[in-house]
GROMACS .gro file of C-alpha atoms in nm:
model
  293
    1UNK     CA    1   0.923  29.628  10.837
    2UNK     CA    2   0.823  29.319  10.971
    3UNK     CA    3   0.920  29.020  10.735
    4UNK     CA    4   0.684  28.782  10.839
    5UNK     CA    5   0.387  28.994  10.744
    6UNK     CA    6   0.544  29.111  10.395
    7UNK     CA    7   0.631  28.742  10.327
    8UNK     CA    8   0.277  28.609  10.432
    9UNK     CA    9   0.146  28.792  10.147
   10UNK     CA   10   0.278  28.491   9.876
   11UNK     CA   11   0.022  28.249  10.123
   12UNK     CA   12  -0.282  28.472  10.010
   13UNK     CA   13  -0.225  28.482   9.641
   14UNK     CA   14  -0.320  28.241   9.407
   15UNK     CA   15  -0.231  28.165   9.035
   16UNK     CA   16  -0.587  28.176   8.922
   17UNK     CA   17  -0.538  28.595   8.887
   18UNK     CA   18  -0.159  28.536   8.689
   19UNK     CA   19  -0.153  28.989   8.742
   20UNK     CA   20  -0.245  28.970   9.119
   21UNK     CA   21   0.046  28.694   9.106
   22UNK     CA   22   0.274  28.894   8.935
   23UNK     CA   23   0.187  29.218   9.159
   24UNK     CA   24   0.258  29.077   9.529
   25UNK     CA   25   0.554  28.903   9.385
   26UNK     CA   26   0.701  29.171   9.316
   27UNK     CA   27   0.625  29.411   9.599
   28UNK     CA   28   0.733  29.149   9.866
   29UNK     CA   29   1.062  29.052   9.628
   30UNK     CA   30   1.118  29.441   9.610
   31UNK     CA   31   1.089  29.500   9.988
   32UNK     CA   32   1.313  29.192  10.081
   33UNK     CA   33   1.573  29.392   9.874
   34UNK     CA   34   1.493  29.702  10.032
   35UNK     CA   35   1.557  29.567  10.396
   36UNK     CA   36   1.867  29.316  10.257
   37UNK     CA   37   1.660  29.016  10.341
   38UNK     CA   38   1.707  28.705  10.101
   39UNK     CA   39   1.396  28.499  10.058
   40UNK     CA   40   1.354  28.326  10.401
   41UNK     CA   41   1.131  28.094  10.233
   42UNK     CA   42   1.185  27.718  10.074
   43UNK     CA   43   1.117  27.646   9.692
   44UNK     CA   44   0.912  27.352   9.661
   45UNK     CA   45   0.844  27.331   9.230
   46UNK     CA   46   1.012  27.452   8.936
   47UNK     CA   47   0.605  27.631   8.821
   48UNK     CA   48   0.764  27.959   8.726
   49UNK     CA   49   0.381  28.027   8.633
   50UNK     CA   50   0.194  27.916   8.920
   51UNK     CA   51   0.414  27.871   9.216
   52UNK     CA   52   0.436  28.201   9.398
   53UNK     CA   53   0.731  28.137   9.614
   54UNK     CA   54   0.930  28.022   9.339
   55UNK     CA   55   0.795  28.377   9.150
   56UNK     CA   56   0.882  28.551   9.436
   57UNK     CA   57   1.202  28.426   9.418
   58UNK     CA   58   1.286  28.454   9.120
   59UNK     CA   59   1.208  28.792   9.087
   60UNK     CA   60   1.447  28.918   9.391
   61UNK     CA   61   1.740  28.762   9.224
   62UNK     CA   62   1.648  28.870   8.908
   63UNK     CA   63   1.647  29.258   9.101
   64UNK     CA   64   1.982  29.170   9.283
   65UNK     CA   65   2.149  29.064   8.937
   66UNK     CA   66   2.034  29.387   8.783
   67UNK     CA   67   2.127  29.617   9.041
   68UNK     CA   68   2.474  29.404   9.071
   69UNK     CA   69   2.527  29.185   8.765
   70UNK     CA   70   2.863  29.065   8.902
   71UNK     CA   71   2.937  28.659   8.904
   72UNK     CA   72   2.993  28.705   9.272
   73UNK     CA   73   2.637  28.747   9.340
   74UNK     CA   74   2.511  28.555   9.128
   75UNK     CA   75   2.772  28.240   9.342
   76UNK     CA   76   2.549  28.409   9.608
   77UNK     CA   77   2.243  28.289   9.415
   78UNK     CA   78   2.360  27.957   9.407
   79UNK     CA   79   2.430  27.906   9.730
   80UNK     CA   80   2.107  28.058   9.854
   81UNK     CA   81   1.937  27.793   9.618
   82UNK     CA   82   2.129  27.529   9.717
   83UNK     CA   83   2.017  27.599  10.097
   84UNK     CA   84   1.653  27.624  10.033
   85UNK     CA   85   1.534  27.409   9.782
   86UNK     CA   86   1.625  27.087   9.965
   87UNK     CA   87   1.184  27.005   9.956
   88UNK     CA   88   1.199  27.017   9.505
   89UNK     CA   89   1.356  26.716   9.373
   90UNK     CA   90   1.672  26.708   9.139
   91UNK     CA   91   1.540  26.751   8.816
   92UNK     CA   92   1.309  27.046   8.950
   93UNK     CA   93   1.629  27.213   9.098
   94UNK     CA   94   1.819  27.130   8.771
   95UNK     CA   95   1.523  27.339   8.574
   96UNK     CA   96   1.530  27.620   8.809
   97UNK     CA   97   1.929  27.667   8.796
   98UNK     CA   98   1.994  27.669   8.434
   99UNK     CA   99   1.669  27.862   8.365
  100UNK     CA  100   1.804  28.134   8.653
  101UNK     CA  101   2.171  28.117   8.495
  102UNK     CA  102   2.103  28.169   8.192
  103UNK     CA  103   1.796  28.401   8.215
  104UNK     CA  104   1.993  28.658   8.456
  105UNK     CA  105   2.273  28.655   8.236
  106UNK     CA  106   2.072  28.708   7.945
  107UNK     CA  107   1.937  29.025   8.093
  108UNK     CA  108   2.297  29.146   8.217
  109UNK     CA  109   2.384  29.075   7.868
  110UNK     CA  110   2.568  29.456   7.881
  111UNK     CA  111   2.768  29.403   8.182
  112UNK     CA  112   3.012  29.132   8.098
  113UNK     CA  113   3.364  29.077   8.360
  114UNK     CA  114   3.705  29.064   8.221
  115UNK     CA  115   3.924  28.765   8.252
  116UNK     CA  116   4.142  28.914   8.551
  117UNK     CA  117   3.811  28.998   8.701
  118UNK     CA  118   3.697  28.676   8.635
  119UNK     CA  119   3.999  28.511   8.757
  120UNK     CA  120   4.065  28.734   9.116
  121UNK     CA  121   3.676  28.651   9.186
  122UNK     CA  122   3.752  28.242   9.257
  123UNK     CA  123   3.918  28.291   9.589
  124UNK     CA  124   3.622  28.525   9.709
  125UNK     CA  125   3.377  28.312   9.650
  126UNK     CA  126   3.524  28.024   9.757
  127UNK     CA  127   3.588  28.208  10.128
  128UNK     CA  128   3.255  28.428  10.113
  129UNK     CA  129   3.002  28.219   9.985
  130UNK     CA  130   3.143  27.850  10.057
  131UNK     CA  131   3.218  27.781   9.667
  132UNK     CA  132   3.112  27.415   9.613
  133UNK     CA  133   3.142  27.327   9.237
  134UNK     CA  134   2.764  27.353   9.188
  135UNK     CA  135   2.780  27.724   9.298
  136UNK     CA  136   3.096  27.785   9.040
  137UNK     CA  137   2.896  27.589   8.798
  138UNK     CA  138   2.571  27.803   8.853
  139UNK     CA  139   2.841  28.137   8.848
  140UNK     CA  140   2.995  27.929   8.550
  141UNK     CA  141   2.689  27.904   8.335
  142UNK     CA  142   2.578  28.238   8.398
  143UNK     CA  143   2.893  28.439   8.292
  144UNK     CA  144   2.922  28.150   8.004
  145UNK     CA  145   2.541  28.268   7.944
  146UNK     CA  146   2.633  28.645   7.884
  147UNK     CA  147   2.916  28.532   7.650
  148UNK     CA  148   2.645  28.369   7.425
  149UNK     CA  149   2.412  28.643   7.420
  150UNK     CA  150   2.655  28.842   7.321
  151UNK     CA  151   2.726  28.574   7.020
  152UNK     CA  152   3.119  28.613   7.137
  153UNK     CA  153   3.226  28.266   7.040
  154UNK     CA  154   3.619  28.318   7.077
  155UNK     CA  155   3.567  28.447   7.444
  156UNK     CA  156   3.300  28.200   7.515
  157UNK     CA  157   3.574  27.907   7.381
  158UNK     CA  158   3.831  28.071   7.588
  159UNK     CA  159   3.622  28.075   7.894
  160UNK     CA  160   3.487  27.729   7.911
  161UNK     CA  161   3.817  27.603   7.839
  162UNK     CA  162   4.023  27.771   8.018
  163UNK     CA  163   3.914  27.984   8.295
  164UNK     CA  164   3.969  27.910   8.674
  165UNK     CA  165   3.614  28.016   8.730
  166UNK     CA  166   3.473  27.734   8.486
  167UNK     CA  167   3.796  27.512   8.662
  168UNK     CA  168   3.678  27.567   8.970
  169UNK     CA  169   3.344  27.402   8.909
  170UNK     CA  170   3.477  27.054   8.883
  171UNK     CA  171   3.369  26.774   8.725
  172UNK     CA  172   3.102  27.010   8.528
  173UNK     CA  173   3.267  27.014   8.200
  174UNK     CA  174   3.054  26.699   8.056
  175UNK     CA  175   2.776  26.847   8.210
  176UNK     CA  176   2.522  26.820   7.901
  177UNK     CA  177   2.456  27.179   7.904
  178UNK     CA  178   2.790  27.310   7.909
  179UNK     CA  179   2.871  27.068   7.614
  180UNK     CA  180   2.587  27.272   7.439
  181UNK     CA  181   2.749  27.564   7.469
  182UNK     CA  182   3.103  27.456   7.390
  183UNK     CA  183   2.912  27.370   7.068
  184UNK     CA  184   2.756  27.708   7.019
  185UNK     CA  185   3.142  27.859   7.097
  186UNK     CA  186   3.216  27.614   6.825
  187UNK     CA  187   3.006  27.701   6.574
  188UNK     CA  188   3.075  28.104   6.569
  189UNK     CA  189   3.456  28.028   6.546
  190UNK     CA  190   3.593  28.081   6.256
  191UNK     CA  191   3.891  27.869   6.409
  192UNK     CA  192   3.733  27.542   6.488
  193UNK     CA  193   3.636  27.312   6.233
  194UNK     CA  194   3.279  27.190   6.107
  195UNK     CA  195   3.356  26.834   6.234
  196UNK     CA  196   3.436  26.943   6.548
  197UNK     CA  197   3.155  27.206   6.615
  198UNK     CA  198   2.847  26.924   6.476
  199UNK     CA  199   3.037  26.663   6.681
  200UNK     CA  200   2.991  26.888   7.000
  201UNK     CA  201   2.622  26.935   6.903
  202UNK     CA  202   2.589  26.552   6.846
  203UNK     CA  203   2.732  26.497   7.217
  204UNK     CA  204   2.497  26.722   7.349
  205UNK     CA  205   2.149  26.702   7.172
  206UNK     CA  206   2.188  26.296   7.244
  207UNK     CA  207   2.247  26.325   7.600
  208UNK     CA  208   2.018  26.183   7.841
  209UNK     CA  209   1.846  26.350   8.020
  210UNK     CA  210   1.834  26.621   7.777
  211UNK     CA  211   1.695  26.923   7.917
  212UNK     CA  212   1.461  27.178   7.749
  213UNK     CA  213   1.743  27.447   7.787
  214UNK     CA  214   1.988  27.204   7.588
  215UNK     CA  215   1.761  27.210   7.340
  216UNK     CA  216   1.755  27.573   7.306
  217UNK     CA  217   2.155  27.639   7.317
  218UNK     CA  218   2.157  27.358   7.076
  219UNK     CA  219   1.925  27.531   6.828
  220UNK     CA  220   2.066  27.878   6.884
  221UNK     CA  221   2.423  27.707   6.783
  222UNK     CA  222   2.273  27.652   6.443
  223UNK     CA  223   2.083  27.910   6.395
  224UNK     CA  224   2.393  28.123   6.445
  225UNK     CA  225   2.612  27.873   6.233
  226UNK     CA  226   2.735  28.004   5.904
  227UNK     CA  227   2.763  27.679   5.809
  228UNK     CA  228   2.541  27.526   5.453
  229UNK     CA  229   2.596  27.167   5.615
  230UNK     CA  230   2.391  27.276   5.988
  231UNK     CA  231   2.051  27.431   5.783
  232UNK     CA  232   1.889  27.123   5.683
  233UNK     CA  233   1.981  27.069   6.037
  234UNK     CA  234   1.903  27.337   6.254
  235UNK     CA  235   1.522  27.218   6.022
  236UNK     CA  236   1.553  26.876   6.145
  237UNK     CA  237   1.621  26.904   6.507
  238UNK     CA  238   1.357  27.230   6.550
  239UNK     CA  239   1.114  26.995   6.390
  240UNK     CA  240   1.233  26.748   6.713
  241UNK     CA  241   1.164  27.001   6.956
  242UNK     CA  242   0.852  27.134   6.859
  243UNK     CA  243   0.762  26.766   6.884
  244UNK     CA  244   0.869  26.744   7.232
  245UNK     CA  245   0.781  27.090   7.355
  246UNK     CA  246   0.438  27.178   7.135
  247UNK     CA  247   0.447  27.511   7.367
  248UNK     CA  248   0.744  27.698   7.371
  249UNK     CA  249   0.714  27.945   7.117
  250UNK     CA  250   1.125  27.988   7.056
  251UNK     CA  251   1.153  27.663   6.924
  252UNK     CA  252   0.834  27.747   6.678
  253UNK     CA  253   1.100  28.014   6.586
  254UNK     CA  254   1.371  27.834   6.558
  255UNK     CA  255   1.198  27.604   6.317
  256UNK     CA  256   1.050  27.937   6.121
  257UNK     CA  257   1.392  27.985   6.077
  258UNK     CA  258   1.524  27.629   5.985
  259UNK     CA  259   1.274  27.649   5.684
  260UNK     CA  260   1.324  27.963   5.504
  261UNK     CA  261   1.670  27.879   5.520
  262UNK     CA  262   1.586  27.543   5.341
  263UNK     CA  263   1.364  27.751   5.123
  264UNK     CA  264   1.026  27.622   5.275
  265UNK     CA  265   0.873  27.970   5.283
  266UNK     CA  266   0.496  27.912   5.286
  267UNK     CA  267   0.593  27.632   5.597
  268UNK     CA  268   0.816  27.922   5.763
  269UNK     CA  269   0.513  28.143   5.771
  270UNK     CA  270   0.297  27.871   5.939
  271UNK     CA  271   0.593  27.817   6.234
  272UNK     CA  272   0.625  28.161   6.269
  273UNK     CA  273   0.243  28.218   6.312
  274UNK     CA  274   0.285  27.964   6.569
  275UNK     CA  275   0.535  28.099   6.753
  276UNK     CA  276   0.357  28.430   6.811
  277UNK     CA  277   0.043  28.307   6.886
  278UNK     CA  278   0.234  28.095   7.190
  279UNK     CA  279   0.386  28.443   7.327
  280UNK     CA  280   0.258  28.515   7.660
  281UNK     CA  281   0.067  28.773   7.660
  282UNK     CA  282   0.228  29.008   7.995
  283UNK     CA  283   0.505  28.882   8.220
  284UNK     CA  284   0.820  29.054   8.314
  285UNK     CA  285   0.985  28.800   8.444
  286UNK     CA  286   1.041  28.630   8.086
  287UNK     CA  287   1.157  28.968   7.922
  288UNK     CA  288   0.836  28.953   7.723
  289UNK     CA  289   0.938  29.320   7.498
  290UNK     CA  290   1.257  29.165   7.409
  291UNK     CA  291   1.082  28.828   7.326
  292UNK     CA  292   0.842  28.990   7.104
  293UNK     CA  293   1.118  29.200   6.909
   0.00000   0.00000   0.00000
């Protein structure tokens, strides 16, 4: 099949018809797998609504990671964005890789690596793929991603710490969103102390710049803190994010959440009301059944 013609499809569409979008977005993405083309095709925006090369994109990763949710190709994923998004500026290639490493590993949730895998897959990548620390970072956050979704704090503790995969991506460890979730590791454990889980939160909510998906790991750490001392908090900073993102319906969750905990029922039903009447109503590509369970 000719590529050219299958990829000239993404010129004709527009985001005015958000279905049509959706439709030819996923029949070229689907056919590029099919023929074991990657996208031949630059990323210019991080619009996961609008843009439908980015779409496109997006979706025949998202079909790679589920047919082969191994961190190998998702080092692959990295390096393919690293090659063609050189036309989006950093913060728009900073969106796109944590919302891609951590939405592909929330979906391959099931299919977690073991340490030895983990550990025998450095050298690989490093030959295969040309492993620069953003690509082990990107491989990093995604495994680190499926760790979290899987609320397995110990492992999650063990792996940013510790592993040569995370080692590998150097100089990431500060990194505002891997600080975020050392916090959320922190917060499950029942090893690690309250001081040292909210100081790991502290680090990472006041970093700047503080991306929306630092937010969210930094909310999902309290929510899933058995702590008394992080309610009134988890309250606090979901009130801070609704603030600063009035549309994102998780953090209308989160904040449902903060205030029946706090016992602020009739204020819990207003957030929560909120946060379902921001859920899209169709899209695939944001999980959109297991949003609404």
């Amino acid at each position: 099949m000719d590529i050219d013609s299958i990829v000239g499809r993404l010129v004709q569409v527009t985001a005015a018809d958000s279905r049509e979008l959706d439709r030819v977005c996923e029949a070229v993405a689907s056919a590029l797998v099919d023929d074991g083309v990657e996208p031949p095709f630059q990323i210019r925006s991080a619009d996961f609504t609008a843009d439908p090369w980015l779409v496109c994109a997006d979706r025949y990763w998202r079909l790679r990671l589920l047919a082969e949710p191994t961190v190998s190709v998702a080092a692959r994923c990295a390096r393919w964005l690293e090659e063609h998004s050189g036309q989006a500026g950093p913060a728009e290639r900073r969106t796109i890789t944590e919302t891609w490493a951590l939405g592909y590993a929330f979906i391959a949730r099931d299919t977690v690596e073991s340490r030895e895998e983990l550990t025998d897959v450095v050298e690989p990548i490093r030959e295969q793929v040309g492993g620069s620390p953003t690509v082990f970072s990107f491989a990093a956050l995604y495994h680190a991603g499926k760790l979290r979704a899987n609320f397995w704090f110990d492992e999650l503790r063990w792996f940013l710490e510790s592993s040569p995969l995370t080692l590998a991506a150097a100089g990431q460890g500060g990194d505002p969103l891997f600080v975020a979730l050392r916090a959320f590791a922190a917060c499950g454990s029942r090893t690690v102390t309250i001081g040292e889980a909210t100081n790991l939160l502290t680090q990472a909510w006041t970093a700047q710049p503080r991306s929306r998906h630092v937010v969210d790991v930094c909310l999902h750490a309290l929510w899933a803190s058995p702590h008394r001392d992080h309610v009134e908090q988890l309250r606090r900073w979901a009130e801070e994010a609704v603030t600063e993102y009035p549309h994102d319906h998780t953090f209308h969750f989160r904040l449902a959440a903060g205030r029946r905990r706090c016992g602020h029922h009739r204020d819990a039903l207003d957030a929560i009301d909120g946060a379902l009447r921001l859920l899209p109503a169709t899209g695939s590509r944001i999980s959109h059944g297991l949003l609404q369970e």
